[in-house]
Amino acid sequence: MPKNQTHCCKFNHQRTTRPIHVGKLPANVMGHNWVLASEQNMQAIITDGNAAGLSNHYLKPNDTRVLAATDIIGGGKSTQVTFNTSTLTAGTNYTYFCSFPGHYAMMKGTFTLN
């Protein structure tokens, strides 16, 4: 996941994101995922996710603040998530990030609707 990249899409459109982990370390050592949330909810999701642990992909189970997310993956793996942008609001600041502990500081970006 490149840092500080912006993804844009149109309203009422299916969007699929396919992160690929190009490293070699296993998920429990250096896992990655892709999480979409409003910018204002990111830090609280991360805090709750740290408590939830790896078995929950560092996301609180059934967290309604999480708009879309993939599982944590290890090196050489890929995953995907598809979501409909009709659930998003134009003009709202959305952020995508990796919820693995400490990764969100560098592995994040902006998601906007056109």
GROMACS .gro file of C-alpha atoms in nm:
model
  114
    1MET     CA    1   0.000   0.000   0.000
    2PRO     CA    2   0.168   0.323  -0.108
    3LYS     CA    3   0.162   0.594   0.154
    4ASN     CA    4  -0.040   0.911   0.110
    5GLN     CA    5  -0.192   0.806  -0.220
    6THR     CA    6  -0.539   0.928  -0.313
    7HIS     CA    7  -0.802   0.696  -0.454
    8CYS     CA    8  -1.108   0.849  -0.620
    9CYS     CA    9  -1.422   0.700  -0.754
   10LYS     CA   10  -1.773   0.791  -0.858
   11PHE     CA   11  -2.078   0.779  -0.635
   12ASN     CA   12  -2.291   0.462  -0.652
   13HIS     CA   13  -2.012   0.257  -0.803
   14GLN     CA   14  -1.872  -0.079  -0.701
   15ARG     CA   15  -1.510  -0.045  -0.598
   16THR     CA   16  -1.270  -0.336  -0.555
   17THR     CA   17  -0.934  -0.292  -0.388
   18ARG     CA   18  -0.672  -0.568  -0.421
   19PRO     CA   19  -0.375  -0.515  -0.189
   20ILE     CA   20  -0.067  -0.730  -0.252
   21HIS     CA   21   0.194  -0.788   0.020
   22VAL     CA   22   0.527  -0.788  -0.163
   23GLY     CA   23   0.734  -0.871   0.147
   24LYS     CA   24   0.837  -1.212   0.275
   25LEU     CA   25   0.747  -1.203   0.644
   26PRO     CA   26   0.438  -1.383   0.779
   27ALA     CA   27   0.123  -1.197   0.883
   28ASN     CA   28   0.192  -1.226   1.256
   29VAL     CA   29   0.528  -1.049   1.216
   30MET     CA   30   0.463  -0.796   0.937
   31GLY     CA   31   0.103  -0.825   0.825
   32HIS     CA   32  -0.084  -0.574   0.613
   33ASN     CA   33  -0.447  -0.498   0.538
   34TRP     CA   34  -0.657  -0.221   0.386
   35VAL     CA   35  -0.920  -0.043   0.596
   36LEU     CA   36  -1.153   0.238   0.488
   37ALA     CA   37  -1.310   0.473   0.742
   38SER     CA   38  -1.394   0.837   0.790
   39GLU     CA   39  -1.088   1.038   0.881
   40GLN     CA   40  -1.237   1.130   1.217
   41ASN     CA   41  -1.279   0.762   1.315
   42MET     CA   42  -0.936   0.632   1.215
   43GLN     CA   43  -0.756   0.672   1.549
   44ALA     CA   44  -1.039   0.517   1.753
   45ILE     CA   45  -1.055   0.221   1.511
   46ILE     CA   46  -0.681   0.170   1.549
   47THR     CA   47  -0.699   0.186   1.930
   48ASP     CA   48  -0.984  -0.065   1.944
   49GLY     CA   49  -0.817  -0.279   1.677
   50ASN     CA   50  -0.496  -0.309   1.877
   51ALA     CA   51  -0.699  -0.450   2.165
   52ALA     CA   52  -0.882  -0.688   1.927
   53GLY     CA   53  -0.555  -0.847   1.814
   54LEU     CA   54  -0.431  -1.035   1.512
   55SER     CA   55  -0.703  -1.301   1.528
   56ASN     CA   56  -0.952  -1.021   1.449
   57HIS     CA   57  -0.724  -0.861   1.187
   58TYR     CA   58  -0.657  -0.574   1.430
   59LEU     CA   59  -1.017  -0.458   1.393
   60LYS     CA   60  -1.284  -0.462   1.661
   61PRO     CA   61  -1.542  -0.724   1.555
   62ASN     CA   62  -1.852  -0.574   1.390
   63ASP     CA   63  -1.713  -0.220   1.415
   64THR     CA   64  -1.965  -0.005   1.228
   65ARG     CA   65  -1.702   0.269   1.185
   66VAL     CA   66  -1.514   0.040   0.944
   67LEU     CA   67  -1.663   0.098   0.600
   68ALA     CA   68  -1.460  -0.170   0.419
   69ALA     CA   69  -1.162  -0.386   0.511
   70THR     CA   70  -0.950  -0.679   0.404
   71ASP     CA   71  -0.804  -0.949   0.625
   72ILE     CA   72  -0.444  -0.917   0.745
   73ILE     CA   73  -0.213  -1.091   0.496
   74GLY     CA   74   0.150  -1.198   0.510
   75GLY     CA   75   0.431  -1.178   0.258
   76GLY     CA   76   0.359  -1.299  -0.093
   77LYS     CA   77  -0.017  -1.300  -0.037
   78SER     CA   78  -0.297  -1.090  -0.183
   79THR     CA   79  -0.655  -1.020  -0.085
   80GLN     CA   80  -0.945  -0.803  -0.195
   81VAL     CA   81  -1.251  -0.620  -0.074
   82THR     CA   82  -1.543  -0.489  -0.280
   83PHE     CA   83  -1.778  -0.221  -0.154
   84ASN     CA   84  -2.038   0.014  -0.295
   85THR     CA   85  -1.958   0.383  -0.274
   86SER     CA   86  -2.329   0.467  -0.238
   87THR     CA   87  -2.276   0.421   0.138
   88LEU     CA   88  -2.026   0.710   0.136
   89THR     CA   89  -2.102   1.082   0.149
   90ALA     CA   90  -1.949   1.325  -0.099
   91GLY     CA   91  -1.747   1.592   0.078
   92THR     CA   92  -1.658   1.367   0.372
   93ASN     CA   93  -1.290   1.302   0.439
   94TYR     CA   94  -1.223   0.928   0.415
   95THR     CA   95  -0.895   0.760   0.497
   96TYR     CA   96  -0.764   0.418   0.408
   97PHE     CA   97  -0.491   0.267   0.622
   98CYS     CA   98  -0.324  -0.050   0.746
   99SER     CA   99  -0.445  -0.145   1.095
  100PHE     CA  100  -0.143  -0.363   1.183
  101PRO     CA  101   0.010  -0.200   1.495
  102GLY     CA  102   0.218   0.105   1.404
  103HIS     CA  103   0.164   0.080   1.029
  104TYR     CA  104  -0.107   0.348   1.004
  105ALA     CA  105   0.152   0.623   1.056
  106MET     CA  106   0.301   0.559   0.710
  107MET     CA  107   0.055   0.331   0.536
  108LYS     CA  108  -0.244   0.555   0.478
  109GLY     CA  109  -0.402   0.770   0.214
  110THR     CA  110  -0.708   0.969   0.118
  111PHE     CA  111  -1.019   0.826  -0.046
  112THR     CA  112  -1.255   1.076  -0.211
  113LEU     CA  113  -1.574   1.065  -0.415
  114ASN     CA  114  -1.598   1.247  -0.747
   0.00000   0.00000   0.00000
